XYZ file of C-alpha atoms in Angstrom:
681
model
C -7.100 -16.434 -14.495
C -6.366 -19.513 -12.407
C -9.246 -20.750 -10.326
C -9.726 -23.116 -7.397
C -13.384 -23.902 -8.048
C -12.802 -27.588 -8.662
C -12.870 -28.632 -5.003
C -16.623 -28.095 -4.630
C -19.510 -27.560 -7.048
C -21.638 -24.422 -7.062
C -25.110 -24.837 -5.630
C -27.697 -22.141 -5.167
C -28.461 -22.479 -1.464
C -30.464 -19.287 -1.000
C -32.785 -17.047 -2.977
C -30.629 -13.904 -2.768
C -31.132 -11.419 -5.572
C -28.581 -8.817 -6.672
C -29.015 -5.869 -9.026
C -26.232 -4.322 -11.128
C -26.846 -0.848 -12.579
C -24.474 -0.138 -15.452
C -23.118 -2.836 -17.747
C -19.854 -1.326 -18.835
C -16.636 -3.252 -18.326
C -16.866 -3.084 -14.528
C -20.550 -3.995 -14.482
C -20.060 -7.060 -16.681
C -17.230 -8.329 -14.478
C -19.423 -7.796 -11.403
C -22.215 -9.856 -12.965
C -19.806 -12.691 -13.832
C -18.339 -12.758 -10.313
C -21.715 -12.591 -8.579
C -22.920 -15.649 -10.490
C -20.040 -17.643 -8.970
C -21.872 -17.308 -5.647
C -24.963 -19.007 -7.051
C -27.203 -15.943 -6.592
C -29.726 -14.359 -8.913
C -28.447 -11.320 -10.794
C -30.457 -8.729 -12.733
C -29.209 -5.594 -14.444
C -30.214 -2.142 -15.703
C -28.365 -0.318 -18.450
C -29.112 2.731 -20.535
C -28.087 0.972 -23.757
C -28.818 -2.354 -25.391
C -25.474 -3.943 -26.239
C -24.840 -5.935 -29.375
C -21.242 -6.876 -28.494
C -20.254 -7.827 -24.954
C -16.803 -7.833 -23.376
C -17.855 -10.962 -21.461
C -19.925 -12.970 -23.889
C -21.731 -15.030 -21.243
C -23.281 -12.027 -19.461
C -26.602 -11.955 -21.412
C -27.149 -15.668 -20.723
C -26.376 -15.599 -16.991
C -28.520 -12.541 -16.221
C -31.931 -13.347 -14.769
C -33.318 -10.113 -16.161
C -31.957 -7.192 -18.197
C -33.884 -3.933 -18.326
C -32.905 -1.088 -20.681
C -33.481 2.288 -19.064
C -32.179 5.004 -16.745
C -31.458 3.547 -13.304
C -32.251 6.956 -11.755
C -35.830 6.941 -13.020
C -38.494 5.795 -10.509
C -40.517 3.916 -13.132
C -37.464 1.876 -14.165
C -36.678 0.985 -10.548
C -40.286 0.021 -9.944
C -40.376 -2.110 -13.067
C -37.258 -4.046 -11.983
C -38.851 -4.407 -8.480
C -35.936 -2.789 -6.704
C -37.388 -3.551 -3.262
C -36.669 -7.288 -3.556
C -32.871 -7.115 -3.903
C -30.439 -7.853 -1.134
C -27.728 -5.639 -2.668
C -27.597 -3.107 -5.500
C -24.372 -2.164 -7.295
C -24.234 1.213 -9.071
C -21.244 0.968 -11.385
C -21.856 3.333 -14.302
C -18.932 5.502 -15.413
C -20.609 8.676 -14.031
C -20.330 9.256 -10.267
C -23.273 11.632 -10.297
C -25.598 9.095 -11.925
C -24.508 6.442 -9.421
C -25.198 8.655 -6.398
C -28.543 9.927 -7.717
C -29.639 6.363 -8.445
C -28.563 5.273 -4.960
C -30.860 7.900 -3.426
C -33.802 6.691 -5.497
C -33.101 3.054 -4.638
C -32.797 3.767 -0.902
C -36.267 5.349 -0.872
C -37.723 2.101 -2.242
C -35.490 -0.406 -0.449
C -34.401 0.816 3.013
C -32.470 -2.377 3.884
C -30.531 -3.155 0.698
C -26.765 -3.067 0.642
C -25.760 -0.192 -1.673
C -22.359 -0.414 -3.394
C -21.571 2.739 -5.372
C -18.778 3.516 -7.780
C -17.603 6.966 -6.702
C -14.301 8.770 -6.263
C -15.713 11.642 -4.161
C -14.125 10.730 -0.845
C -15.685 13.372 1.412
C -19.168 12.931 -0.051
C -18.878 9.157 0.239
C -18.145 9.447 3.960
C -21.173 11.676 4.498
C -23.451 9.395 2.470
C -22.303 6.362 4.431
C -23.580 7.913 7.647
C -26.792 9.257 6.074
C -27.908 6.336 3.913
C -26.718 3.431 6.064
C -25.543 0.039 4.749
C -23.717 1.964 2.049
C -20.188 1.699 0.715
C -18.410 3.548 -2.076
C -15.414 2.275 -4.009
C -13.327 3.669 -6.842
C -11.881 1.098 -9.309
C -8.710 3.052 -10.028
C -8.015 3.583 -6.332
C -8.492 -0.122 -5.599
C -6.295 -1.416 -8.416
C -3.541 1.245 -8.404
C -1.717 -0.538 -5.577
C -1.879 -3.846 -7.444
C -0.320 -2.194 -10.501
C 2.389 -0.461 -8.462
C 3.324 -3.652 -6.611
C 3.451 -5.550 -9.908
C 6.547 -3.469 -10.692
C 8.351 -5.466 -7.996
C 7.600 -8.745 -9.727
C 7.270 -11.529 -7.149
C 9.414 -9.837 -4.520
C 6.679 -7.915 -2.679
C 3.167 -8.692 -3.923
C 1.455 -6.440 -1.350
C 2.022 -3.691 1.186
C -0.810 -1.975 3.067
C -1.530 -0.123 6.307
C -4.055 -1.793 8.592
C -5.046 -0.660 12.063
C -1.726 0.442 13.621
C 0.685 -1.672 11.584
C 2.152 -2.012 8.136
C 1.348 -5.412 6.650
C 3.475 -6.762 3.798
C 3.354 -9.876 1.675
C 6.868 -11.059 0.838
C 7.879 -13.652 -1.756
C 11.363 -14.860 -0.857
C 13.409 -16.960 -3.279
C 16.008 -19.029 -1.455
C 19.540 -18.781 -2.850
C 22.759 -20.654 -1.993
C 23.983 -19.484 1.395
C 20.559 -18.131 2.337
C 19.797 -18.346 6.057
C 16.421 -19.950 5.275
C 17.876 -22.881 3.325
C 17.201 -26.181 5.150
C 14.742 -24.416 7.481
C 11.415 -26.166 7.959
C 8.503 -24.148 6.609
C 6.559 -24.446 9.848
C 9.380 -22.713 11.710
C 8.763 -19.521 9.719
C 5.399 -18.979 11.416
C 5.610 -16.634 14.379
C 3.707 -13.917 16.174
C 4.436 -11.481 13.337
C 4.689 -13.757 10.286
C 2.462 -16.379 8.631
C 3.403 -18.575 5.664
C 0.925 -18.350 2.768
C 2.348 -20.720 0.189
C 5.505 -22.486 -0.936
C 6.527 -23.799 -4.331
C 9.542 -24.969 -6.240
C 10.423 -23.364 -9.527
C 7.846 -20.984 -10.960
C 4.806 -23.254 -10.681
C 2.480 -22.136 -7.922
C 0.150 -24.735 -6.355
C -3.370 -24.964 -7.712
C -5.156 -23.823 -4.556
C -2.456 -21.360 -3.397
C -3.162 -21.445 0.358
C -2.293 -24.390 2.638
C -0.862 -26.584 -0.107
C 2.444 -26.805 1.762
C 3.782 -29.131 4.430
C 5.156 -27.524 7.613
C 7.725 -30.320 7.817
C 9.213 -29.622 4.369
C 12.657 -28.032 4.201
C 13.311 -24.926 2.116
C 15.762 -25.740 -0.683
C 17.822 -23.633 -3.066
C 15.526 -22.024 -5.621
C 12.348 -22.505 -3.572
C 9.946 -19.592 -3.155
C 8.289 -19.053 0.207
C 5.523 -16.470 0.436
C 4.461 -15.049 3.779
C 2.575 -12.125 5.267
C 4.252 -10.132 8.000
C 3.069 -7.321 10.258
C 5.622 -4.670 11.214
C 5.232 -3.335 14.740
C 4.731 0.422 15.238
C 7.307 2.451 17.177
C 4.846 2.895 19.983
C 2.071 0.568 21.101
C -1.098 2.483 21.884
C -2.146 0.028 24.612
C 0.959 0.043 26.735
C 3.894 2.059 27.954
C 7.442 1.196 27.076
C 9.612 -0.269 29.815
C 12.661 1.699 30.940
C 15.894 0.922 29.148
C 18.770 -0.713 31.003
C 21.615 1.670 31.907
C 23.954 0.138 29.320
C 21.426 0.611 26.549
C 20.753 4.172 27.726
C 24.460 5.041 27.670
C 24.848 3.399 24.267
C 21.968 5.466 22.913
C 23.371 8.624 24.517
C 26.798 8.078 22.929
C 25.184 7.410 19.562
C 23.137 10.618 19.857
C 26.247 12.595 20.846
C 28.168 11.294 17.823
C 25.239 12.171 15.592
C 25.034 15.708 16.981
C 28.810 16.183 16.641
C 28.724 15.008 13.029
C 25.752 17.280 12.286
C 27.552 20.267 13.877
C 30.653 19.623 11.768
C 28.562 19.445 8.620
C 26.904 22.727 9.610
C 30.296 24.366 10.078
C 31.433 22.986 6.758
C 28.460 24.574 5.029
C 29.268 27.891 6.696
C 32.694 28.005 5.042
C 32.823 30.467 2.126
C 32.354 28.625 -1.180
C 35.034 30.375 -3.197
C 34.110 28.650 -6.426
C 31.343 31.070 -7.238
C 32.562 34.454 -8.474
C 29.573 36.400 -7.192
C 29.901 34.871 -3.749
C 33.563 35.884 -3.665
C 32.498 39.404 -4.572
C 29.977 39.484 -1.760
C 32.571 38.296 0.722
C 34.813 41.099 -0.489
C 31.977 43.617 -0.159
C 31.086 42.423 3.302
C 34.695 42.602 4.468
C 35.125 46.074 2.958
C 31.928 47.352 4.589
C 33.052 46.017 7.957
C 36.477 47.652 7.474
C 34.999 51.035 6.491
C 32.629 50.844 9.459
C 35.488 50.292 11.881
C 37.677 53.027 10.383
C 34.807 55.494 10.064
C 33.677 54.917 13.643
C 37.186 55.589 14.987
C 37.704 58.715 12.831
C 34.353 60.244 13.787
C 35.057 59.543 17.446
C 38.545 61.150 17.332
C 38.129 64.075 14.887
C 34.423 64.641 14.482
C 31.938 66.622 16.522
C 31.580 65.772 20.174
C 30.007 62.282 20.401
C 30.655 59.069 22.242
C 32.047 55.893 20.633
C 28.618 54.315 20.099
C 27.263 57.391 18.298
C 30.393 57.484 16.161
C 29.875 53.934 14.927
C 26.144 54.555 14.297
C 27.061 57.686 12.281
C 29.472 55.622 10.142
C 26.810 52.941 9.612
C 24.263 55.601 8.648
C 26.624 56.949 5.995
C 27.283 53.461 4.614
C 23.571 52.841 3.986
C 23.027 56.131 2.193
C 22.355 58.582 5.026
C 24.822 61.308 3.893
C 22.172 63.986 3.067
C 20.577 63.570 6.483
C 23.803 63.503 8.429
C 26.303 65.760 6.598
C 24.286 67.409 3.858
C 23.833 70.746 5.618
C 20.438 70.508 7.352
C 21.987 68.826 10.342
C 24.366 71.300 12.086
C 27.141 70.138 14.410
C 27.980 72.269 17.391
C 31.671 71.797 16.620
C 33.299 72.242 13.267
C 34.286 69.162 11.225
C 37.457 68.980 9.109
C 36.857 69.064 5.376
C 38.673 65.785 4.859
C 36.351 64.074 7.353
C 33.331 65.341 5.374
C 34.991 64.000 2.221
C 35.588 60.686 3.962
C 31.896 60.620 4.947
C 30.947 61.132 1.280
C 33.289 58.286 0.338
C 31.584 56.054 2.901
C 28.205 56.870 1.347
C 29.396 55.993 -2.177
C 31.138 52.787 -1.098
C 28.155 51.758 0.992
C 25.776 52.284 -1.946
C 27.911 50.043 -4.173
C 28.542 47.295 -1.663
C 25.055 47.215 -0.147
C 23.644 47.026 -3.679
C 25.837 43.989 -4.321
C 24.514 42.351 -1.146
C 20.911 42.990 -2.227
C 21.713 41.434 -5.612
C 23.022 38.275 -3.973
C 19.992 37.972 -1.722
C 17.680 38.307 -4.740
C 19.662 35.724 -6.676
C 19.579 33.312 -3.728
C 15.809 33.593 -3.392
C 15.228 33.031 -7.113
C 17.670 30.119 -7.194
C 16.020 28.521 -4.170
C 12.627 28.727 -5.826
C 13.919 27.287 -9.079
C 15.565 24.432 -7.192
C 12.353 23.795 -5.275
C 10.349 23.377 -8.464
C 13.074 21.727 -10.504
C 12.241 18.187 -11.581
C 14.627 15.356 -10.794
C 16.859 14.162 -13.607
C 16.056 10.923 -15.430
C 17.496 8.021 -13.455
C 20.265 6.094 -15.142
C 19.292 2.602 -13.989
C 17.115 0.640 -11.589
C 14.054 2.878 -12.004
C 10.410 2.340 -12.959
C 9.126 3.918 -16.182
C 5.410 4.772 -16.071
C 3.888 5.618 -19.442
C 0.537 7.388 -19.337
C -0.002 9.909 -16.544
C -3.728 10.370 -16.688
C -5.658 10.040 -13.421
C -4.925 6.328 -13.029
C -1.257 6.724 -13.949
C -0.864 9.410 -11.288
C -2.340 7.081 -8.693
C 0.152 4.391 -9.667
C 3.037 6.881 -9.434
C 1.830 7.919 -5.977
C 1.916 4.313 -4.790
C 5.390 3.807 -6.242
C 6.689 6.925 -4.511
C 5.170 5.665 -1.270
C 7.337 2.570 -1.751
C 10.424 4.813 -2.270
C 10.872 3.860 -5.912
C 12.688 6.000 -8.487
C 10.096 6.889 -11.127
C 10.369 8.329 -14.628
C 7.024 9.418 -16.079
C 6.144 9.757 -19.753
C 3.127 11.907 -20.628
C 1.177 10.929 -23.725
C 0.155 14.549 -24.294
C 1.842 17.819 -23.359
C 2.503 18.074 -19.627
C -0.543 19.490 -17.847
C -0.315 22.170 -15.135
C -1.111 19.579 -12.451
C 1.624 17.183 -13.530
C 3.515 15.441 -10.762
C 6.408 17.718 -9.801
C 8.520 15.191 -7.898
C 9.419 12.809 -10.736
C 11.441 13.061 -13.928
C 8.948 13.784 -16.706
C 9.092 13.370 -20.470
C 6.492 13.867 -23.212
C 5.976 11.024 -25.678
C 6.792 11.868 -29.282
C 4.383 9.573 -31.132
C 6.403 9.892 -34.330
C 9.567 8.878 -32.499
C 8.454 6.631 -29.644
C 11.775 4.771 -29.531
C 13.625 8.048 -29.063
C 11.468 8.998 -26.067
C 11.947 5.562 -24.528
C 15.671 5.921 -25.033
C 15.612 9.274 -23.210
C 13.803 7.571 -20.315
C 16.638 5.007 -20.117
C 14.220 2.122 -20.657
C 17.158 -0.124 -21.537
C 18.371 0.084 -17.911
C 14.986 0.307 -16.152
C 13.905 -2.485 -13.824
C 10.208 -2.131 -14.698
C 8.142 -0.585 -17.488
C 4.455 0.150 -16.922
C 2.112 1.158 -19.760
C -1.113 2.443 -18.193
C -2.610 4.766 -20.824
C -6.343 4.758 -21.581
C -5.750 3.053 -24.961
C -4.836 -0.637 -24.762
C -3.576 -0.676 -28.363
C -1.195 2.137 -27.478
C -0.139 0.198 -24.408
C 0.623 -2.826 -26.580
C 2.628 -0.812 -29.114
C 4.767 0.912 -26.485
C 5.279 -2.346 -24.571
C 6.550 -4.136 -27.675
C 9.017 -1.349 -28.429
C 10.236 -1.269 -24.816
C 10.530 -5.073 -24.812
C 13.018 -4.884 -27.679
C 15.144 -2.405 -25.746
C 15.112 -4.258 -22.436
C 13.868 -7.882 -22.507
C 14.987 -8.383 -18.892
C 12.692 -5.684 -17.455
C 9.396 -6.408 -15.735
C 6.465 -5.256 -17.836
C 3.052 -4.263 -16.512
C 0.344 -3.658 -19.118
C -3.073 -2.098 -18.514
C -5.903 -3.640 -20.545
C -9.686 -3.421 -20.697
C -11.024 -6.327 -22.769
C -10.882 -9.758 -21.029
C -10.280 -11.682 -24.261
C -7.487 -9.332 -25.271
C -6.000 -9.633 -21.769
C -5.953 -13.430 -21.915
C -4.368 -13.474 -25.369
C -1.729 -10.938 -24.372
C -0.901 -12.851 -21.199
C -0.343 -16.030 -23.217
C 1.840 -14.252 -25.756
C 3.933 -12.537 -23.071
C 4.007 -14.881 -20.075
C 6.645 -12.785 -18.306
C 4.508 -9.627 -18.428
C 1.857 -8.721 -15.879
C -1.304 -8.058 -17.901
C -3.837 -6.440 -15.579
C -7.379 -5.290 -16.227
C -8.600 -2.558 -13.869
C -12.244 -3.621 -14.146
C -11.495 -7.300 -13.535
C -9.458 -6.489 -10.426
C -11.924 -3.985 -9.003
C -15.010 -6.135 -9.711
C -13.936 -8.725 -7.158
C -13.748 -6.023 -4.480
C -17.160 -4.654 -5.492
C -18.696 -8.124 -5.233
C -17.131 -8.740 -1.821
C -18.514 -5.376 -0.673
C -21.954 -6.346 -1.999
C -22.060 -9.177 0.529
C -21.456 -6.688 3.326
C -17.714 -7.078 3.829
C -15.157 -4.294 3.933
C -12.287 -4.529 1.427
C -9.261 -2.462 2.515
C -6.971 -3.743 -0.249
C -6.481 -6.210 -3.078
C -3.369 -7.470 -4.862
C -2.119 -10.095 -7.291
C -0.182 -13.197 -6.271
C 0.875 -15.267 -9.251
C -2.348 -15.745 -11.267
C -4.691 -15.109 -8.348
C -6.355 -11.910 -7.142
C -6.094 -11.809 -3.353
C -8.677 -9.716 -1.518
C -7.934 -8.338 1.939
C -11.348 -8.687 3.586
C -12.709 -7.671 6.968
C -15.499 -9.717 8.548
C -17.536 -8.528 11.493
C -18.855 -11.667 13.164
C -22.610 -11.714 13.705
C -24.654 -14.199 15.686
C -25.655 -17.162 13.569
C -23.534 -16.360 10.515
C -21.204 -18.856 8.828
C -18.188 -17.853 10.970
C -19.841 -17.602 14.392
C -18.352 -20.036 16.904
C -15.698 -21.469 14.581
C -12.062 -22.013 15.487
C -9.658 -20.043 13.302
C -8.241 -23.379 12.140
C -11.687 -24.261 10.784
C -11.962 -20.872 9.099
C -8.509 -21.163 7.539
C -8.482 -24.771 6.363
C -12.227 -25.167 5.861
C -12.696 -22.083 3.675
C -9.116 -21.791 2.341
C -8.533 -18.256 3.597
C -5.691 -16.895 5.737
C -6.726 -15.140 8.980
C -4.004 -12.674 9.939
C -5.698 -10.292 12.388
C -8.327 -11.112 15.018
C -9.789 -8.276 17.097
C -11.623 -9.553 20.153
C -14.806 -7.617 20.941
C -14.755 -8.310 24.689
C -11.127 -7.435 25.386
C -10.518 -5.114 22.429
C -7.151 -6.796 21.807
C -5.492 -7.089 18.405
C -4.114 -10.569 17.804
C -1.835 -10.476 14.742
C -1.102 -13.848 13.144
C -3.553 -15.395 15.640
C -3.378 -18.935 16.944
C -5.465 -21.634 15.251
C -7.267 -22.359 18.533
C -8.836 -18.864 18.781
C -12.615 -19.119 18.626
C -14.758 -16.440 16.980
C -17.656 -14.801 18.811
C -20.298 -12.230 17.791
C -18.842 -8.733 17.613
C -15.312 -9.916 16.800
C -13.555 -8.578 13.716
C -11.499 -10.855 11.501
C -9.202 -9.845 8.643
C -8.356 -12.511 6.090
C -6.555 -12.930 2.783
C -8.912 -14.686 0.386
C -9.497 -15.494 -3.239
C -12.957 -14.943 -4.679
C -13.675 -18.637 -4.214
C -12.741 -18.458 -0.541
C -15.174 -15.580 -0.066
C -17.812 -17.593 -1.903
C -17.371 -20.554 0.444
C -17.776 -18.324 3.499
C -20.856 -16.648 2.072
C -22.501 -19.986 1.239
C -21.278 -21.622 4.462
C -19.681 -24.424 2.426
C -16.852 -25.617 4.628
C -14.486 -28.186 3.140
C -14.530 -31.748 4.378
C -12.124 -32.882 7.111
C -10.164 -35.828 5.730
C -7.752 -36.829 8.505
C -7.923 -38.381 11.957
C -5.376 -38.279 14.760
C -4.251 -41.723 15.924
C -2.763 -41.568 19.419
C -0.440 -44.517 20.089
C 0.823 -44.285 23.661
C 2.602 -42.261 26.292
C 6.351 -42.645 26.332
C 6.302 -42.852 30.147
C 3.301 -44.594 31.683
C 3.644 -42.772 35.019
C 3.297 -39.274 33.541
C -0.336 -38.462 34.422
C 0.360 -34.778 33.796
C 1.156 -35.588 30.147
C -2.178 -37.398 29.883
C -3.983 -34.311 31.179
C -2.057 -31.928 28.924
C -2.589 -34.173 25.907
C -6.363 -34.112 26.382
C -6.295 -30.316 26.628
C -4.216 -30.047 23.443
C -6.584 -32.285 21.492
C -9.709 -30.482 22.714
C -8.299 -26.993 22.208
C -6.943 -27.471 18.672
C -9.437 -29.946 17.192
C -12.518 -28.268 18.636
C -13.935 -31.453 20.149
C -15.261 -31.412 23.718
C -12.860 -32.070 26.560
C -14.680 -35.245 27.633
C -14.087 -36.868 24.233
C -10.377 -36.015 24.398
C -10.052 -37.347 27.960
C -11.804 -40.587 27.003
C -9.327 -41.046 24.147
C -6.302 -40.486 26.393
C -7.685 -42.961 28.936
C -7.974 -45.751 26.346
C -4.770 -45.754 24.293
C -4.090 -46.581 21.569
C -7.063 -45.012 19.850
C -8.383 -42.667 17.166
C -9.806 -39.233 17.779
C -13.439 -39.565 16.605
C -13.397 -35.921 15.521
C -11.884 -35.563 11.973
C -9.434 -32.743 11.394
C -7.763 -30.887 8.536
C -4.244 -31.827 7.489
C -2.332 -28.889 8.961
C -4.613 -28.822 11.996
C -3.765 -32.487 12.608
C -0.026 -31.845 12.190
C -0.225 -29.190 14.908
C -1.944 -31.635 17.274
C 0.648 -34.351 16.618
C 3.542 -31.932 17.159
C 2.173 -30.665 20.488
C 1.437 -34.192 21.686
C 5.057 -35.141 20.950
C 6.179 -32.237 23.137
C 4.150 -33.791 25.948
C 5.842 -37.190 25.473
C 2.828 -38.709 23.689
C 3.248 -40.641 20.440
C 0.699 -39.862 17.734
C 0.402 -39.761 13.973
C -1.937 -38.381 11.334
C -3.960 -40.841 9.242
C -5.884 -39.986 6.072
C -9.470 -41.193 6.004
C -10.042 -43.709 3.223
C -12.258 -42.238 0.538
C-alpha cells in the first residue's frame, strides 16, 4: 500500500496507551496502524500464535497477555484502567460485548471500540456505556468492494447529513468540455478537486499535489468530490416559480398524464394472443347476452314482475340459482310457459360453464402474478457485474451494487439458501465445471468480476479462470493474508486486491481516537477515510483556518457545520475558522489522521511578495488587499495593513502553496500585483 509517511518522521509525543483484545487478522492490522501514531499498544488474546499474518506485530507490542479478555483477573493483570482506548476485535460479537462490560467497570473513561454487527444492541449500548462505538468490518468495507467494480470512475458514493456525496474520477477525452479548463475553475460551492494526474500514475501524497493554474489535457484524470443537493432544503422554503416555468411544468405534466392514460387504455385492450383469454372474452360476452335476453323474456312472458326484478331473476339463474327460483319450492302467482322454464334451465347450465371459466382465469392470474413476483431476473447478456460468493459479506456487496443501480449476476458456492437474494440472477457454482458456470454467467461480456468467497485460494482460482475468458473486465479479489495480497497485487496490477481486515482496521483505529467514521473507500493505492471531527477547546484543530487544516495536515475538508448558526457549509471556504462545538467532515488517509492526532502540522514554505498597486490613487484597493491577506493567511489585520502601506514588501506570515495562490489571485482582482515566492531551504 502506498504511503505518504516520508514528509515527517514519527515521534512519540504523548504517553497514550491502547489495548487490543483479539489478535486475529483485524486485531493485527489494528496494532500495526496504531503504532503509526507513536502510541503504546498492548494486546490480549486467547491463543499464543506461532505464525503471524503481520510478522512485526510481536515486536511492536509493548505487552502481550494470553488469556480471556472477559475474565476480571486478566483485565486486572493487563492494568486495564490505564488505557485511553480499548479495541475489542475478536471474531465473536458476544465475547466483544461481554468484555466491553467488564472493561467499563474498571475504566469508566476509556474509549471502547467494539466489533459487533448487532445494530439495535449497539445503539442501546452507546447510550448506556458512553464513549462507546461499534463497527462491523464487513459493513465498513462492503461499499469499498462494490465501488471497486466501477474501476476509477466513481471511487465513492455515500449519504451524509441531507446530501449524497460522490467522489468522481473523470478522464478527459478529445472534445471533452473540461479540456483546456484550469483545475482551479472546477472548485465551486458543490465541488472540490482532490487530485489530478496524467496517465495512470497518481501523485505520491494524493491531496494538494496539483496546481490550480494547470490546464486539463486529453488523457488527464481529475478527481473531485461533489455534493448533490436534495430536492428540498430543510432550512428554507422554495421561492415561487415564474409564470412561464409554471406553464411549462403544467404542459409537461399534462403530456405525461395523457401518455399514461393512453398506455392504460392500451393495456385494457383484449390481448387476443392468449387462447384462454379469448375464451374468457367469449364467456363474458355470452353471459352478458344471455342476461339481456333472459331479462327481456322474463319481463314479457314470465310472472308479474318489473324490469329490474326480471334482470335479477336472469342473473340469479346464471349463477346457479335455478333450484331456488324455478325448482318448485318457489311458487309464482301466475303460470309460466314451459319453454320459459326450459330457457331458465338453459341459463343455469350456461352460467355454470361460463362462470366456472371465469373463476379458472382468475385463479390462473393470481398464480401467475405470484410466480412473476418471485421469478428471478434472467442472466444479463453484457455490461453486468458478476459476484461470486454470496455469503454474508457477498450479500452486503450485492446490496451496495443494487443501490448503485447495477445489473448483478450472483454465483453461489453452495446450493442456494432459503434467504438468497431474490432480485438478482442466481447460479450455483459447479466446482467440477467452474468454466461452464462462468460461461452461463456471461463472464466474457461482464464489465466486472468480483470473487468474495471466504476462501482466498478459491478466489484466486476463479479469478484466473475468469481472467482467461474476459481479460478486459475489472477484477476485484477478496483476500485475508497481507503478504498474499501484496504478491497478488503485483502479479495482477489491473485487479483490485482488497483485504477486508486491512480496510476495516483503519476505521477502527480512527474510531479509537474518538472520531466518527461514516465511510471509507479506495482511491488508487490509498484507503481514504471519511472522518467526522467535533472540535473541542484546546485540541489540535481549535482556532485553525480550514486552509491550515487542509494544507497543514493534508486532509480535504468538505463539510463544516457551525455550532453557533447551525449552518451546513459544503465545500467550505479556506478562510472559515473552526471553533469549539463545530463539526468538520474530512477525507483523509491514515497519515493525515495521524498528523491531526499528534498536532504535527506541516511547515509553511512560501511567502507572498506584494509588488505594487496598479493605480496609486485606489485607496479602496489598498483596504481590500489588507483584508484579503488577513482573512486568507490568518495573520492579524494590522500586519496586513502595514504591508500594504509599505510596498513593495513581503508578508512576514508564511503560507502554504495553494493558500498563497489564492491570496495572489484575489489581490490581482483588486488591481494589486503580487507573486508567490518559495522560502529558501
